[in-house]
Coordinates of C-alpha atoms in Angstrom, one line a residue:
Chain A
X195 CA 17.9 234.1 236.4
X196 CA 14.3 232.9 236.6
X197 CA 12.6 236.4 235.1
X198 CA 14.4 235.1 232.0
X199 CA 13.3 232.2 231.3
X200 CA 10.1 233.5 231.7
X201 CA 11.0 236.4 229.0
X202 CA 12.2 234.0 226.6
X203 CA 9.6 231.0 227.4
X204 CA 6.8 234.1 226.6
X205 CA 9.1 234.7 223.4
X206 CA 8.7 230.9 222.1
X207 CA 5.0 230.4 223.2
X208 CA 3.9 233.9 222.0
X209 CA 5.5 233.4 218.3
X210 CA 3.5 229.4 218.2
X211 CA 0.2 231.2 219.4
X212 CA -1.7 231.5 216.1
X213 CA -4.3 234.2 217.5
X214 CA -4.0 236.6 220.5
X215 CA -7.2 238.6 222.5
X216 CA -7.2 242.1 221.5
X217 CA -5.3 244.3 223.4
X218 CA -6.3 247.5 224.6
X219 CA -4.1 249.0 226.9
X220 CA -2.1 252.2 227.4
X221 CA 1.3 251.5 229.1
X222 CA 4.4 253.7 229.6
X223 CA 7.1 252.4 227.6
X224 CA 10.2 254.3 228.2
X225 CA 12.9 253.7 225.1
X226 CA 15.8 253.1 227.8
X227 CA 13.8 250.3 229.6
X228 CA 13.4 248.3 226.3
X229 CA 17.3 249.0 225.8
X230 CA 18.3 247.8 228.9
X231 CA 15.9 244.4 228.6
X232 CA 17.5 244.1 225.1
X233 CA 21.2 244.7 226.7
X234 CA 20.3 242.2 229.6
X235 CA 19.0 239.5 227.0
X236 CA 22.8 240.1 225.0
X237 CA 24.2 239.2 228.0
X238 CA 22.5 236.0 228.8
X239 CA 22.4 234.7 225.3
X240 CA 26.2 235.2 225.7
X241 CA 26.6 232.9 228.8
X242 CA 24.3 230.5 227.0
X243 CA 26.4 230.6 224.0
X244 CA 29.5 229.4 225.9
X245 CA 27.6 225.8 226.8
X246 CA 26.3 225.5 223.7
X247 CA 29.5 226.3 221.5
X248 CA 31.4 224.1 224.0
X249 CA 28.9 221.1 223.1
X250 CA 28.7 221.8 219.3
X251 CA 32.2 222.1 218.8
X252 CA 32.8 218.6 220.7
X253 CA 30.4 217.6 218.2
X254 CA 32.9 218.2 215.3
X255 CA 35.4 217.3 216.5
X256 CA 39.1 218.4 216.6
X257 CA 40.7 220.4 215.8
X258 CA 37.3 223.3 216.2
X259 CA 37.4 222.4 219.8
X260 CA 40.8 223.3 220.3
X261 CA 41.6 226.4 222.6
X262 CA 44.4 227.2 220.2
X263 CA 42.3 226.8 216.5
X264 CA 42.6 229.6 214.7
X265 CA 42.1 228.8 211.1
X266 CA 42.7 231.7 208.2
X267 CA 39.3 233.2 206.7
X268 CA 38.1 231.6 203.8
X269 CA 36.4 233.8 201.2
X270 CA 33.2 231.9 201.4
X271 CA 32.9 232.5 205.3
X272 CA 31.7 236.1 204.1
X273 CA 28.0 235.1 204.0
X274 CA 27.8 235.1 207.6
X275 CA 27.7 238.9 208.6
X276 CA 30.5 240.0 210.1
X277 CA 31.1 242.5 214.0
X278 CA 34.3 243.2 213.0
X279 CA 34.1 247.1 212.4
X280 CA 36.7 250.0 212.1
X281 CA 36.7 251.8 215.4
X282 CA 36.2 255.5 214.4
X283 CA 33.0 254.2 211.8
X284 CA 31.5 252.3 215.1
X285 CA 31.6 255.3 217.5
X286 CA 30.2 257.4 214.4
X287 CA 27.3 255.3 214.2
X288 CA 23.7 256.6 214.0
X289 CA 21.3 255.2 216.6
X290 CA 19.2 254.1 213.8
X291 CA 22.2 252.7 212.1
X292 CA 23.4 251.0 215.5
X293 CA 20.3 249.3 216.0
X294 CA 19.6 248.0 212.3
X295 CA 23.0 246.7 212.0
X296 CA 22.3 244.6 215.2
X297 CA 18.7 243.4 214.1
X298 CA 20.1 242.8 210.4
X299 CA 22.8 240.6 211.8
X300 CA 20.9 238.9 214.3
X301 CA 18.1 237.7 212.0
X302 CA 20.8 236.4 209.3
X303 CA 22.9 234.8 212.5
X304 CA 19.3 233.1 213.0
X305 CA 18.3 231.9 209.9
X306 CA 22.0 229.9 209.8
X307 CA 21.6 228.4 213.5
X308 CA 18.2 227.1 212.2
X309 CA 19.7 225.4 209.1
X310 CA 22.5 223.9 211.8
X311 CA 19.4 222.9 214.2
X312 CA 18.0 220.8 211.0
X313 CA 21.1 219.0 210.6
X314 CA 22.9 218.6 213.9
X315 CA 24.0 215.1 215.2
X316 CA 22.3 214.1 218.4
X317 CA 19.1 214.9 220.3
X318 CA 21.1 217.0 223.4
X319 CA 22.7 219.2 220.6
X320 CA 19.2 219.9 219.0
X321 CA 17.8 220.4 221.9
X322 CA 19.9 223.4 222.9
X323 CA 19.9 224.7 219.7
X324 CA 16.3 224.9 219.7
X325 CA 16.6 226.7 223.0
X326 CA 19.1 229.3 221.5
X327 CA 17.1 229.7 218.6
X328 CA 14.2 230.8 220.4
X329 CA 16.2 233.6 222.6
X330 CA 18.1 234.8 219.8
X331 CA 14.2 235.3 218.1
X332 CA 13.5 236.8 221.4
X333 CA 16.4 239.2 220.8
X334 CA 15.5 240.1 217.6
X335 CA 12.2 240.6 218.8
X336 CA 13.4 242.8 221.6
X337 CA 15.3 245.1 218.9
X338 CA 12.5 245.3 216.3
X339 CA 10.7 246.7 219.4
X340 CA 13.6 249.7 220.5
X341 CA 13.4 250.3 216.8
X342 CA 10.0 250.8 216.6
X343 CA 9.6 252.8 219.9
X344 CA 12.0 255.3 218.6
X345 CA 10.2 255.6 215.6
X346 CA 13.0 254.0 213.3
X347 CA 12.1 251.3 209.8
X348 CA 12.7 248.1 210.5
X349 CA 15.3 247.1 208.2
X350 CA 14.1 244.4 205.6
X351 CA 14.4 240.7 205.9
X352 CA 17.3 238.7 205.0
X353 CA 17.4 238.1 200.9
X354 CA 18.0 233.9 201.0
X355 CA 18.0 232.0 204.0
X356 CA 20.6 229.1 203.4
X357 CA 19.0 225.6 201.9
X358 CA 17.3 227.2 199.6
X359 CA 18.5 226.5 196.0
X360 CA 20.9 228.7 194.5
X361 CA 23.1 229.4 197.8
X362 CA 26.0 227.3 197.5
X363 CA 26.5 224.6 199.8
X364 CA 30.0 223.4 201.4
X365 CA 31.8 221.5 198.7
X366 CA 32.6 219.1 201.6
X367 CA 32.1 218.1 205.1
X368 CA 35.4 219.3 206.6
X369 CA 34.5 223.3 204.9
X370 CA 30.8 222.4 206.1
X371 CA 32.6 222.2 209.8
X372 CA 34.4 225.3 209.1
X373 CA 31.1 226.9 208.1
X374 CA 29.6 226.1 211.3
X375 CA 33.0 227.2 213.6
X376 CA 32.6 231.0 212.3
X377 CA 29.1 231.2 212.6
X378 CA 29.7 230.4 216.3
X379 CA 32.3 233.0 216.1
X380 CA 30.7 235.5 214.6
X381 CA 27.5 235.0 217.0
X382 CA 29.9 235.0 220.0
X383 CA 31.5 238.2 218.5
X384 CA 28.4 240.0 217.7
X385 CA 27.4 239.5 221.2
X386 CA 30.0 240.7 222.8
X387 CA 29.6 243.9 220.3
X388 CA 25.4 243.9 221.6
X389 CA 26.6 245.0 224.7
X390 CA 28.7 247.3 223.4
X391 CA 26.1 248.9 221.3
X392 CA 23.3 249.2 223.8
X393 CA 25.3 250.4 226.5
X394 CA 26.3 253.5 224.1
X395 CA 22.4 253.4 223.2
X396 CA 21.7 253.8 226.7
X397 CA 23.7 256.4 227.5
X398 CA 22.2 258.8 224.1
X399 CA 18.7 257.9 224.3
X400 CA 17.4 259.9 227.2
X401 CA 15.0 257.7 229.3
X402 CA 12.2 260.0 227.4
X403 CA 8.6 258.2 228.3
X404 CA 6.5 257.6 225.6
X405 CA 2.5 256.4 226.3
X406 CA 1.6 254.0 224.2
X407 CA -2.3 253.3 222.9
X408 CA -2.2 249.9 221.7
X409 CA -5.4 248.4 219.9
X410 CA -4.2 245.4 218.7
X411 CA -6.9 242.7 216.7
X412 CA -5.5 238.9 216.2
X413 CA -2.7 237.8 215.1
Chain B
X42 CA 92.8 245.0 219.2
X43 CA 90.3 244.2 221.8
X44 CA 88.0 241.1 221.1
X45 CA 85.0 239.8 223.3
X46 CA 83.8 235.9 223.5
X47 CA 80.7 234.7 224.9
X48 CA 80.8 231.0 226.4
X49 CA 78.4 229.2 228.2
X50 CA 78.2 228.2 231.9
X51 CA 80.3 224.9 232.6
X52 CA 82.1 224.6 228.9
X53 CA 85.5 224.5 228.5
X54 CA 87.2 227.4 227.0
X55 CA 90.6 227.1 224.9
X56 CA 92.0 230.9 224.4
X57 CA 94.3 231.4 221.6
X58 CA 97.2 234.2 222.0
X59 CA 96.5 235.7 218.7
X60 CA 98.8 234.7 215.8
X61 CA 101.6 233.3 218.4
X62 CA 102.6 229.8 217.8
X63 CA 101.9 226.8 219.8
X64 CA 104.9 226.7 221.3
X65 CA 105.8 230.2 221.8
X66 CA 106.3 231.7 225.6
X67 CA 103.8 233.9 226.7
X68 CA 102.0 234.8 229.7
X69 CA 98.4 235.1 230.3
X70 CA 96.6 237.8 232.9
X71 CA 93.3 237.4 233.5
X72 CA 91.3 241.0 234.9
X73 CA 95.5 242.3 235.3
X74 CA 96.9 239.5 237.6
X75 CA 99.1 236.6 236.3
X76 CA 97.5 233.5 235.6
X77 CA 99.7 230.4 236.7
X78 CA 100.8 228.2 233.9
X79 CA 99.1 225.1 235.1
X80 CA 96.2 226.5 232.7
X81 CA 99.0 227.1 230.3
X82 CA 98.8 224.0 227.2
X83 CA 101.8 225.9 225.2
X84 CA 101.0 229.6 224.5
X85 CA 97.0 228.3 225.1
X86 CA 95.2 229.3 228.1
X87 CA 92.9 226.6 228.7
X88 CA 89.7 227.1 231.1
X89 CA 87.3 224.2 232.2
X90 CA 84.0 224.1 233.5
X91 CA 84.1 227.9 233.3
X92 CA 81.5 230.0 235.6
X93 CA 80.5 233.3 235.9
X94 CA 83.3 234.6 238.8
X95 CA 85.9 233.9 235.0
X96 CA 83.8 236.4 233.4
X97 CA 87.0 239.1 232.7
X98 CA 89.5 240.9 230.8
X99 CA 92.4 238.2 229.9
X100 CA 95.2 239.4 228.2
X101 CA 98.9 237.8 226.6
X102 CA 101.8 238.9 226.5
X103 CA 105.1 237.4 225.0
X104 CA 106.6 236.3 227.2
X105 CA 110.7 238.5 227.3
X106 CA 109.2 241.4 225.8
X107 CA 106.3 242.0 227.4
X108 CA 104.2 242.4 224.5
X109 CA 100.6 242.3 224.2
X110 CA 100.0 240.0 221.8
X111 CA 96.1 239.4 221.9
X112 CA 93.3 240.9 224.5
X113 CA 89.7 239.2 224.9
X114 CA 86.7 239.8 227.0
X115 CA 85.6 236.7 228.6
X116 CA 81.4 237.2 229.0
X117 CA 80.6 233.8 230.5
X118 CA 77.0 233.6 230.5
X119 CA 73.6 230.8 229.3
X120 CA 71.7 231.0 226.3
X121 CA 67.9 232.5 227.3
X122 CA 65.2 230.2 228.5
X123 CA 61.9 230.7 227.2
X124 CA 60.7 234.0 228.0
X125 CA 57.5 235.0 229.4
X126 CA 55.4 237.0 227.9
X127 CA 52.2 238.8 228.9
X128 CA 49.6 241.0 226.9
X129 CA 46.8 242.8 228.2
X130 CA 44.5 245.6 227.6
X131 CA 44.1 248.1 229.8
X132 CA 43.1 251.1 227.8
X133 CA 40.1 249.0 226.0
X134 CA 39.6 249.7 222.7
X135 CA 42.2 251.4 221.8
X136 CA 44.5 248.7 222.2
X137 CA 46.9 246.8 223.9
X138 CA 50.2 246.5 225.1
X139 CA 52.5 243.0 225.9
X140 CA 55.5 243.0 228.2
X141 CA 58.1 240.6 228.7
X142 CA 60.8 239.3 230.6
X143 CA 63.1 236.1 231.0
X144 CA 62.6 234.4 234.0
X145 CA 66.5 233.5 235.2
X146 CA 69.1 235.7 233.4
X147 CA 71.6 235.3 231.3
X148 CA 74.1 237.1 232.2
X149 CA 75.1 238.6 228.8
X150 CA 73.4 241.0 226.7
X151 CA 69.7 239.7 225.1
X152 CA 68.0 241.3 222.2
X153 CA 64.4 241.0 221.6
X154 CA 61.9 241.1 218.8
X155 CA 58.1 240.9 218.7
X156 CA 55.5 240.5 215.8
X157 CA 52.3 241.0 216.3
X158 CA 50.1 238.7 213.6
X159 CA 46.4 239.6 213.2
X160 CA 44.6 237.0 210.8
X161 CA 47.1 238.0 207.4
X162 CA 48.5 241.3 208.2
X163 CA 51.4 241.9 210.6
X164 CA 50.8 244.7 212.7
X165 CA 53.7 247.5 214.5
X166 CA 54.0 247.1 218.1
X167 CA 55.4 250.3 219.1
X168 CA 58.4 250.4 222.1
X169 CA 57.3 252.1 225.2
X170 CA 59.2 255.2 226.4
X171 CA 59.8 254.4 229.6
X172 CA 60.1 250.7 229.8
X173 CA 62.6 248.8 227.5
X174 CA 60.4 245.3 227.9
X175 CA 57.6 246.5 226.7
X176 CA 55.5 247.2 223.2
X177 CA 51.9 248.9 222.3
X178 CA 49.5 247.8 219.9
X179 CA 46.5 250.2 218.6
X180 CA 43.9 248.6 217.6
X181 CA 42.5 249.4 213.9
X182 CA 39.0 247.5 213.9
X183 CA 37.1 246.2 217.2
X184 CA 35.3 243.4 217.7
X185 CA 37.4 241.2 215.4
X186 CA 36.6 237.3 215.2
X187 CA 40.0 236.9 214.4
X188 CA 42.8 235.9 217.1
X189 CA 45.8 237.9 217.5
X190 CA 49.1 236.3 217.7
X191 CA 52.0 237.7 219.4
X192 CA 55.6 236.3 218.7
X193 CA 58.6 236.9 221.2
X194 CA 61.8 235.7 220.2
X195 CA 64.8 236.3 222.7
X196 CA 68.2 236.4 221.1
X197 CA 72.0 236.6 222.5
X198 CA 74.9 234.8 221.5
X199 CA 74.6 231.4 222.8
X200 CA 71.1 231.0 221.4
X201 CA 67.6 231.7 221.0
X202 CA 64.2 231.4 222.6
X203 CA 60.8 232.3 222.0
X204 CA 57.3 232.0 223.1
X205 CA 53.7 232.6 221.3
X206 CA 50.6 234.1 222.6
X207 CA 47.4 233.7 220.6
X208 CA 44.2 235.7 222.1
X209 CA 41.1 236.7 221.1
X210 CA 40.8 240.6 221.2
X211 CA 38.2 240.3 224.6
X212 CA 40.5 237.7 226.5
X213 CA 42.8 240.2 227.4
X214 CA 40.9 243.1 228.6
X215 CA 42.1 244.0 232.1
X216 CA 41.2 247.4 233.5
X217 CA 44.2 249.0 235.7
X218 CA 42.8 249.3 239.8
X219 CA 40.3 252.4 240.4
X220 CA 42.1 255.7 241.3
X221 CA 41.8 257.9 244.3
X222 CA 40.3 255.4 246.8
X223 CA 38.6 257.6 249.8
X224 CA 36.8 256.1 253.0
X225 CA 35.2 258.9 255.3
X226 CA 33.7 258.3 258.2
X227 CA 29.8 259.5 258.3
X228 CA 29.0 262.2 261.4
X229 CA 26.4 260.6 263.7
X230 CA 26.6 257.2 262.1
X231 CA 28.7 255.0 264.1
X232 CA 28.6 251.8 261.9
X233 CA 28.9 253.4 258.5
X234 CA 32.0 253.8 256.2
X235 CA 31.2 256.0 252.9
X236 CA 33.9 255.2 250.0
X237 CA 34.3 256.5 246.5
X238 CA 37.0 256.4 244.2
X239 CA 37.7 257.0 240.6
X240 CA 37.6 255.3 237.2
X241 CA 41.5 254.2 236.4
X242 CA 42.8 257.2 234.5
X243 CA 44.2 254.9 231.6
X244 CA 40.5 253.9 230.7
X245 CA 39.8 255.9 227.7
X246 CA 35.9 256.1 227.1
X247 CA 33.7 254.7 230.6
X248 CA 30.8 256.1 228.5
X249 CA 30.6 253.9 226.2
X250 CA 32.6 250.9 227.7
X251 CA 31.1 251.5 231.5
X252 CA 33.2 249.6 234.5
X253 CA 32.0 247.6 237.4
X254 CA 33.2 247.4 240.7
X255 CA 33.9 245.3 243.3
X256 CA 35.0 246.4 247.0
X257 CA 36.4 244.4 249.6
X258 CA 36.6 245.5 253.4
X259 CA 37.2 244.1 256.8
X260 CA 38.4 245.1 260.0
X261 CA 42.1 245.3 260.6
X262 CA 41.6 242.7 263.5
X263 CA 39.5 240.0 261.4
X264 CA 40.6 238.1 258.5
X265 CA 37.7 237.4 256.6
X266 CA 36.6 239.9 254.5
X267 CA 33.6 241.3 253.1
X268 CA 32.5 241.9 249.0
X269 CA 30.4 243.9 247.1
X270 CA 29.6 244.1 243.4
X271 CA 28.1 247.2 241.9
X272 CA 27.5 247.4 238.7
X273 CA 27.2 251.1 238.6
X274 CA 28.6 254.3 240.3
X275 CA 32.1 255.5 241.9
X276 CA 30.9 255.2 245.5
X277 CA 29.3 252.7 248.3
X278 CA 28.2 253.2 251.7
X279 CA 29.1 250.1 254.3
X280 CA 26.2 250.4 257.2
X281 CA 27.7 247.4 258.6
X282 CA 30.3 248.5 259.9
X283 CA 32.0 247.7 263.6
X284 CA 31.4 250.8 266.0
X285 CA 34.8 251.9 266.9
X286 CA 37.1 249.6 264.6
X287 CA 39.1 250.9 261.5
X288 CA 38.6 249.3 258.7
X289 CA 40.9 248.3 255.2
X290 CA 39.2 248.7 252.1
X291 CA 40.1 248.0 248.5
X292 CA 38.3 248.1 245.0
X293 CA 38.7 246.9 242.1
X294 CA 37.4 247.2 238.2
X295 CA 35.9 245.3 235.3
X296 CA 35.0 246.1 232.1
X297 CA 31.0 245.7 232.6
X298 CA 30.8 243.0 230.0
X299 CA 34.4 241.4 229.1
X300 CA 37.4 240.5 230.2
X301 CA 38.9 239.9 233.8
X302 CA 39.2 241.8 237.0
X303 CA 41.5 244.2 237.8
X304 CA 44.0 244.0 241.1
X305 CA 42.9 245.4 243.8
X306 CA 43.5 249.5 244.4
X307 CA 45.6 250.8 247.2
X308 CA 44.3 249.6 250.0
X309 CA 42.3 252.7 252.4
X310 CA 42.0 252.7 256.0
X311 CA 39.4 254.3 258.0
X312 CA 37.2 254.1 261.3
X313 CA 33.5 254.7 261.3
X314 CA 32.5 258.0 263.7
X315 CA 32.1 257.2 267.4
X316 CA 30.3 259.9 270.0
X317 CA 32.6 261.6 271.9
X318 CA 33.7 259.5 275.0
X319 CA 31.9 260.3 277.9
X320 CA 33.5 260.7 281.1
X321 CA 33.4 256.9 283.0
X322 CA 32.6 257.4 286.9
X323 CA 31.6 254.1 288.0
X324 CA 33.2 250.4 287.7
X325 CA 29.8 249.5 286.5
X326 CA 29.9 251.3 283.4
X327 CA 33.4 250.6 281.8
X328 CA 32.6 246.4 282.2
X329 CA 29.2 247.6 280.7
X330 CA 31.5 249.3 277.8
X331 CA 34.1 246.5 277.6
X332 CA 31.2 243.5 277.5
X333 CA 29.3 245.3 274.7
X334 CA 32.0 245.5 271.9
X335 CA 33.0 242.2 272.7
X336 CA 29.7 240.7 272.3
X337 CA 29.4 242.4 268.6
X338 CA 31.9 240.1 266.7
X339 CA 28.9 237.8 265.4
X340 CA 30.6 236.6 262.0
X341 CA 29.8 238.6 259.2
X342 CA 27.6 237.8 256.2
X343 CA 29.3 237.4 252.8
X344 CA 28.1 238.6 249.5
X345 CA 25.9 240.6 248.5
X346 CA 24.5 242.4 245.6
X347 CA 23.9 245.9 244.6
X348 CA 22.5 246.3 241.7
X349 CA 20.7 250.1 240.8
X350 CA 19.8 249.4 237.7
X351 CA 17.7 246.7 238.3
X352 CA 14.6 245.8 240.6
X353 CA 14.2 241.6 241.0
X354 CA 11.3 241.9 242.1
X355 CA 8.7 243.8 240.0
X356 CA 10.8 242.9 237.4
X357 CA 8.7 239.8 236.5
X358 CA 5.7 241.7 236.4
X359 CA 7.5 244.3 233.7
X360 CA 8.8 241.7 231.9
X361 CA 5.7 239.7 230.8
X362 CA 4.2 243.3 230.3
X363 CA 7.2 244.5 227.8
X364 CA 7.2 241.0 225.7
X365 CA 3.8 241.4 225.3
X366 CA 3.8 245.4 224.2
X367 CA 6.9 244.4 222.6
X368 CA 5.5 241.5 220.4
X369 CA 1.9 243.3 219.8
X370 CA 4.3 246.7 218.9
X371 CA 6.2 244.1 216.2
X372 CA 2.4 242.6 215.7
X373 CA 1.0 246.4 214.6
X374 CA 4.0 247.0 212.5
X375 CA 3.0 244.1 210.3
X376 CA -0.6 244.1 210.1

C-alpha cells in the first residue's frame, strides 16, 4: 500500500528533476529483487487499471461499458501491440526475449495512454490518467532496470508515437472510442501476462547478487 | 409396427388406431389392461390433460378379431427449460472445460450441442470420457483480449432451449481444492498444529503459474473460524492453538494472480500434543485443571497475513534505494 506510492511518487518526481547529485555508492542489487518489485508494480497497476477503465469507459459511453461488449477486431486495432501469444512460443521464450517484449509493449501502451490523457473529457478522468501514466513509466522504468542488471540491450524506442502526422487517425468518433476500448484491453491483458512473465523470470534467474559501483554525474 | 409420440404435460392427446375407420370397433389397452370406452370417441382414444403416470405402451385391437391394429409409446414429458451452463478452468493454461445440466427434467430424452466461439474462429469442445454433460477446450494462444463464447442449445421433441456464456479467458480460472491435507500435532508444543498439503493434481505447471493459499481452522466446539493467506509454500504452522482441543482445518487455492478461489479441501481434524496426564491426588488440583481451560476461550483474532516474500517494513527503505539505483542504472545507460 503506502511503500507504493512512495515508489511511484519517486518515479514521477525523479523523471521532472532536471539534475540529480552525483551518486557514488556501491549497493547489492540482486536480479530477483528488481524482478519481484517489477512483478509487485504489475500487480498494482492492474488493480488501478480496474478504477480507471471503469471511469473511462463511463466516459464513452455504452455500449464500451457494457459487461457483455465484445465487439470483432478491426484491422486497424493492430497498432496497439498485442499479449495474445501462442502457448508453446511463450513458454519457449528467452529471458531476454521475455523482458524486451514486456518493455516494448509497455512503452507503446504509454505513448497511446498519453495521447488519450491529451484528449480525455473531464478533469477526474485526466487526473487519473496522469496518475496511471506515471506508474506505467515507473514500470517501464522498473524493466529497463532487470534488463540492464542482467546485462541485456534495451530494446529501441517506439518508431511513431500517435499525433504525429502520418499515423492515421480514426475516420470517426465512434472507431476513435473503439480505439480507446482495446487499448484498455490490451493494457489490462498485458498486465495480466506481466505477472505471468515475471513469476517465470523469477523462478530462472537465480537470486545471483551482483555489486554495483555506481558513479553517476547529472542528469 | 411400433410407433412412439412425445406429448407435453397437461395437453390433450387424440390417438388414432392406425388406418381403422372412425367408426370401426376396436379396443384400446393402455401398458396391457383394457382401457374403458368412456375415452373411446369412435375407434379414437382420446386423453386429456395427460401427465406423466399415462406415459405407456397403448395398443388397439379390432375389436372381434382381436387384431392389433396399431401400437404407440406414449412418452409424456415438457420441453427443456433453459439450461445451466457453467465453464471454468481448472487446469490453467491449458484450457478449460464447461458442464451443463437442466435444472427440472424433462422426462424424455434431451440432446445437447455446444459451440465454442473465440473472436472468428469456432473452436472443438471435446466430450469428456467419463461424464456425458460435459466438454473440454484446449487453449491454442494465452492471454487473448478476445472473449470466448460458449453456446448451449438443449433439444428434445417438444422444443428447444439454450443459454450463452461469454468470458474473458482470466474470468474463469478456478483451481480444484489442494490435495492431501495433513495436520500433525507438534511433540512438546501444546498449542501448535503443523499442516501441509499439496498443489491440486489437475494444476499443470505451479512453476510458472504459482498458487496461493488460504487455510481456515477452528475448534470443533467454536464457530468462528480463523484465516490465513500465504502467498507461498505447501505448509503452515498454527501456534495459536487451544491446549487440548481438536481442531478442523481446510485449505483452499488460487491462482497467485487471476481468477477466483477454489472450495475448500477435505476438511482435517487434529488435536495439538498435551503432556501426558499426571496422576490428580488432591480436590485442589482437578478445580485448578478444570478453571484453567475454561478461562482460555478469550475470542480469537481474525486475519492475518503471511507473506515470506515480502518484508513491510524495511521495505520502504529498499524501495527509495532501488528507484533510485534503478533510474541512475537507466541514467548510465543513456549518458
Amino acid at each position: 500500500g503506502d511503500s507504493w506510492g512512495i515508489f511511484t511518487f519517486l518515479c514521477a518526481a525523479l523523471c521532472n528533476l532536471p539534475a540529480l547529485p552525483a551518486l557514488n555508492c556501491t549497493e547489492e542489487l540482486g536480479a530477483g529483487q528488481s524482478i519481484q518489485k517489477t512483478y509487485d508494480l504489475t500487480r498494482y497497476l492492474e488493480h488501478q487499471l480496474r478504477t480507471l477503465a471503469g471511469t473511462y469507459l463511463n466516459y464513452l459511453g455504452p455500449p464500451f461499458n457494457e459487461p457483455d461488449f465484445n465487439p470483432p477486431r478491426l484491422a486497424r486495432a493492430e497498432r496497439v501491440p498485442s499479449a495474445t501469444v501462442d502457448l508453446d512460443l511463450w513458454r519457449g521464450l528467452t529471458d531476454n526475449a521475455r523482458l524486451a517484449a514486456n518493455y516494448r509493449a509497455y512503452s507503446r501502451l504509454l505513448c497511446y495512454l498519453r495521447a488519450l490523457d491529451g484528449q480525455a473529457g473531464t478533469a477526474e478522468l485526466r487526473h487519473r490518467l496522469g496518475h496511471f501514466c506515471s506508474s506505467l513509466q515507473g514500470l517501464v522504468l522498473s524493466i529497463a532496470g532487470v534488463m540492464s542488471s542482467l546485462g541485456y540491450p534495451l530494446p529501441a524506442g517506439p518508431s511513431a508515437p500517435p499525433g504525429t502526422p502520418g499515423t492515421p487517425g480514426a475516420p470517426n468518433d465512434f472507431l476513435k472510442k473503439m480505439d480507446d476500448f482495446w487499448l484498455l484491453k490490451e493494457l489490462q491483458t498485458w498486465l495480466w501476462r506481466s505477472a505471468k512473465d515475471f513469476n517465470r523470470l523469477k523462478k530462472k534467474v537465480p537470486p545471483a547478487v551482483v555489486t554495483l559501483r555506481l558513479e553517476a554525474r547529472g542528469f | 409396427e411400433s410407433h412412439t409420440q412425445y406429448e407435453r404435460v397437461g395437453a390433450d392427446v387424440t390417438m388414432k388406431c392406425g388406418s381403422m375407420d372412425w367408426d370401426a370397433a376396436v379396443t384400446w389397452t393402455a401398458n396391457g389392461t383394457d382401457i374403458d370406452e368412456s375415452h373411446l370417441n369412435g375407434s379414437y382414444l382420446i386423453l386429456k390433460n395427460v401427465d406423466l403416470t399415462q406415459s405407456g405402451q397403448y395398443s388397439c385391437y379390432e375389436g372381434s378379431s382381436w387384431h392389433l391394429k396399431y401400437q404407440t409409446s406414449l412418452r409424456v414429458g415438457t420441453p427443456p427449460k433453459e439450461p445451466v451452463l457453467m465453464c471454468r478452468s481448472n487446469n490453467y493454461p491449458k484450457g478449460f472445460y464447461c458442464s451443463w445440466h437442466l435444472p427440472t427434467p424433462t422426462y424424455i430424452p434431451n440432446s445437447f450441442n455446444i459451440s465454442v466461439i473465440h473472436g472468428t474462429s469456432e473452436m472443438v469442445c471435446e466430450k469428456d470420457v467419463f461424464l456425458k454433460n460435459r466438454c473440454h477446450i484446449r487453449y491454442l494462444q494465452l492471454f487473448s483480449t478476445v472473449k470466448y463464447k460458449v453456446t448451449l442449445t438443449v433439444t428434445n421433441a417438444l422444443g428447444k432451449n439454450s443459454t450463452t456464456l461469454t468470458f474473458d479467458e482470466f474470468a474463469i480460472v478456478k483451481p480444484d481444492p489442494p490435495e492431501s491435507v495433513v495436520a500433525k500435532p507438534v511433540p512438546n508444543n501444546p498449542r501448535r498444529l503443523e499442516v501441509s498439503w499439496q498443489n491440486p493434481s489437475s494444476w499443470p505447471d505451479p512453476e510458472s503459474f504459482p498458487l496461493k493459499f488460504f487455510l481456515r481452522y477452528r475448534p470443533l466446539i467454536l464457530d468462528q473460524w480463523q484465516h490465513v493467506e500465504l502467498s507461498d509454500g505447501t505448509s503452515h504452522t498454527i501456534t495459536d492453538a487451544y491446549a487440548g482441543k481438536e481442531y478442523i482445518i481446510q485449505v483452499a487455492a488460487k491462482d497467485n494472480d487471476i481468477g477466483t478461489w477454489s472450495d475448500w479441501s477435505v476438511a482435517v481434524h487434529a488435536t495439538p500434543w498435551t503432556e501426558e496426564p499426571k496422576h490428580l491426588t488432591t480436590e485442589a488440583q482437578v478445580t485448578e485443571t478444570t478453571s484453567a481451560s475454561t478461562s482460555s476461550f478469550m475470542p480469537p483474532p481474525t486475519t492475518k497475513i503471511y507473506d515470506k516474500g515480502a518484508v513491510v517494513g524495511s521495505g520502504a527503505v529498499a524501495v527509495c534505494w532501488t528507484a533510485g539505483l534503478v533510474l541512475a542504472a537507466y541514467g548510465v545507460l543513456f549518458i
